[in-house]
XYZ file of C-alpha atoms in Angstrom:
205
model
C 20.700 0.034 4.401
C 20.267 -0.742 7.737
C 22.727 1.434 9.708
C 21.184 4.181 7.572
C 18.091 3.878 8.156
C 19.022 4.712 11.716
C 21.314 7.180 11.527
C 17.792 8.388 9.830
C 16.042 8.213 12.653
C 18.139 9.474 15.326
C 17.718 12.637 12.890
C 14.202 12.547 13.299
C 14.290 12.187 16.763
C 16.666 15.087 17.340
C 14.334 17.360 14.876
C 10.954 15.780 16.461
C 12.020 16.872 20.012
C 12.936 20.581 18.518
C 9.782 22.763 19.727
C 7.814 23.519 16.727
C 3.743 24.550 15.324
C 3.270 21.117 15.787
C 4.229 20.799 19.547
C 1.829 23.630 20.525
C -1.084 22.560 18.734
C -0.814 19.162 19.718
C -0.131 20.689 23.537
C -3.170 23.244 23.436
C -5.852 20.567 22.240
C -4.232 18.116 25.119
C -5.221 19.933 27.395
C -8.455 22.043 25.970
C -10.016 19.263 24.678
C -8.232 15.842 25.727
C -5.804 12.790 24.511
C -8.426 12.030 22.245
C -8.096 15.187 20.151
C -4.545 15.317 20.643
C -3.819 12.301 19.590
C -5.489 12.992 16.176
C -3.804 16.433 15.469
C -0.086 14.247 15.911
C -1.954 11.945 13.119
C -2.674 14.672 11.267
C 0.810 16.385 11.405
C 2.676 12.998 10.867
C 0.513 12.266 7.772
C 1.338 15.992 6.411
C 4.893 14.958 6.955
C 4.123 11.652 4.375
C 2.840 14.408 1.947
C 5.995 16.562 1.501
C 7.882 12.921 1.638
C 6.122 11.364 -1.153
C 6.374 15.105 -3.142
C 10.466 15.428 -2.463
C 10.603 12.225 -4.072
C 8.130 12.651 -6.929
C 10.041 16.147 -7.559
C 7.416 18.266 -6.274
C 8.860 19.842 -3.551
C 12.500 20.842 -5.439
C 10.104 22.545 -8.195
C 8.656 24.301 -5.324
C 11.911 25.336 -3.621
C 12.854 26.457 -7.478
C 9.730 28.269 -8.480
C 10.159 31.697 -5.725
C 6.565 32.587 -6.488
C 4.958 29.276 -5.273
C 7.266 28.802 -2.159
C 6.869 32.248 -0.925
C 2.845 31.368 -1.291
C 2.585 28.333 0.791
C 5.095 30.057 3.093
C 2.695 33.107 3.835
C -0.188 30.394 3.219
C 1.556 28.618 6.614
C 2.803 31.705 8.481
C -0.778 33.553 8.670
C -2.112 29.789 9.683
C -0.132 29.946 12.424
C -0.920 33.324 13.044
C -4.995 32.301 12.946
C -4.329 29.575 15.467
C -2.703 31.736 17.555
C -5.250 35.036 17.715
C -7.616 32.346 18.193
C -5.738 30.452 21.749
C -5.212 34.391 22.932
C -9.178 35.334 22.422
C -10.628 31.749 22.999
C -12.707 32.212 26.504
C -10.675 30.975 29.428
C -12.005 28.879 32.434
C -10.788 32.079 34.661
C -13.709 34.449 32.622
C -15.845 31.957 33.260
C -14.902 30.863 37.148
C -14.823 27.476 36.907
C -12.570 24.902 35.354
C -15.743 22.939 33.315
C -15.387 20.057 31.281
C -12.884 19.661 28.268
C -14.160 21.734 25.207
C -15.451 19.396 22.950
C -13.743 18.694 19.972
C -14.381 15.770 16.712
C -11.433 13.678 15.934
C -11.602 15.223 12.182
C -11.287 18.935 13.008
C -8.279 17.770 15.610
C -6.407 16.194 12.701
C -6.911 18.520 10.101
C -5.870 21.260 12.032
C -2.139 19.254 12.498
C -2.610 18.042 9.008
C -2.461 21.477 7.660
C 0.006 23.020 9.672
C 2.503 20.209 8.517
C 1.014 20.497 4.644
C 1.538 24.499 5.041
C 4.812 24.103 6.098
C 7.375 24.125 3.443
C 10.318 23.592 5.324
C 9.758 19.964 5.726
C 9.775 19.338 2.058
C 13.241 21.061 1.555
C 14.056 18.675 4.360
C 13.441 15.972 2.936
C 15.237 17.314 -0.154
C 18.625 18.080 1.850
C 18.554 15.175 3.673
C 17.064 12.139 1.870
C 19.541 12.227 -0.644
C 21.948 11.295 1.690
C 19.840 7.654 2.656
C 19.575 6.937 -0.588
C 21.820 3.195 -1.540
C 23.158 3.470 -5.235
C 20.774 2.029 -7.511
C 18.281 2.367 -5.086
C 14.798 3.872 -5.878
C 14.124 7.169 -4.963
C 10.965 7.641 -4.620
C 10.201 4.100 -2.512
C 13.803 4.989 -1.006
C 12.282 8.465 0.109
C 8.896 7.178 1.254
C 10.276 4.303 3.819
C 12.090 8.049 5.112
C 9.098 9.542 5.194
C 7.468 6.541 6.675
C 9.783 6.612 9.260
C 9.820 10.600 9.896
C 6.095 10.323 10.613
C 6.057 7.634 12.904
C 8.379 9.585 15.089
C 7.331 12.426 14.898
C 3.689 10.809 15.688
C 5.168 8.517 19.085
C 7.201 11.991 20.209
C 3.584 13.974 19.863
C 1.842 10.881 21.387
C 4.503 11.652 24.428
C 3.292 14.639 25.144
C -0.416 14.305 24.521
C -0.554 11.616 26.697
C 1.773 13.347 29.317
C -0.215 17.009 28.687
C -3.130 14.745 29.258
C -2.161 13.264 32.701
C -1.605 16.668 33.947
C -4.910 18.502 32.459
C -6.343 18.368 36.117
C -3.152 21.081 36.965
C -3.145 22.012 33.408
C -6.856 22.944 33.581
C -6.564 25.203 37.056
C -7.731 28.821 35.805
C -4.979 30.357 36.292
C -2.546 27.793 35.052
C -4.715 27.323 31.901
C -5.395 30.376 31.215
C -0.791 30.402 31.390
C -0.665 27.972 29.051
C -3.944 28.868 26.378
C -2.011 32.515 26.542
C 1.497 31.062 25.817
C 0.601 28.464 23.271
C -0.975 31.406 21.280
C 2.193 34.108 22.102
C 3.883 30.852 20.341
C 2.041 29.839 17.485
C 1.509 33.780 16.543
C 5.375 34.551 17.200
C 6.281 31.582 14.949
C 3.838 33.015 12.346
C 5.274 35.999 12.601
C 8.758 34.854 12.118
C 7.619 32.717 9.382
C 6.856 36.064 7.599
C 9.872 37.576 8.359
C 11.840 34.436 6.693
C 13.384 34.702 2.848
């Protein structure tokens, strides 16, 4: 059992370091609002992943995958949410426009956490990941729901750990990153990335 859990944790590490919507969201919050907001977004994304693990264990993700209309609806909502975040980043007032770097933009931990949570909960691919992978790590005669939730906790912990490193690393570089020109380019890059991910999700069948 321990070997299976370690193998699953290794797989989660590989997936976590792969750039995705959560990484760009956490990075943007780290630059604009500081480490507290970005860590809240990371925690929200981890909780969203745990939600999908529970849904997969209960069979809800399997039902969603087999119900094409339901899956399509969740996928479209998730894609539109990413596009919304991307467009908002592109349209945000930037320090270079104001002529000063200014203080960090205040953002409540609840709002940041909610953004990370919604990003994960509106991504049905996470649920499909648990449906495809979790059965390979469920031991014979073990509780499917219990084991899937345990795997979900491991995935959430790994995801939060990686996103926390991204958050802290970006926050420590905040003086350089929030220089007018650099901050503008980074904001535009994150906006383009999130919008592109949303458009790609819409185009995926």
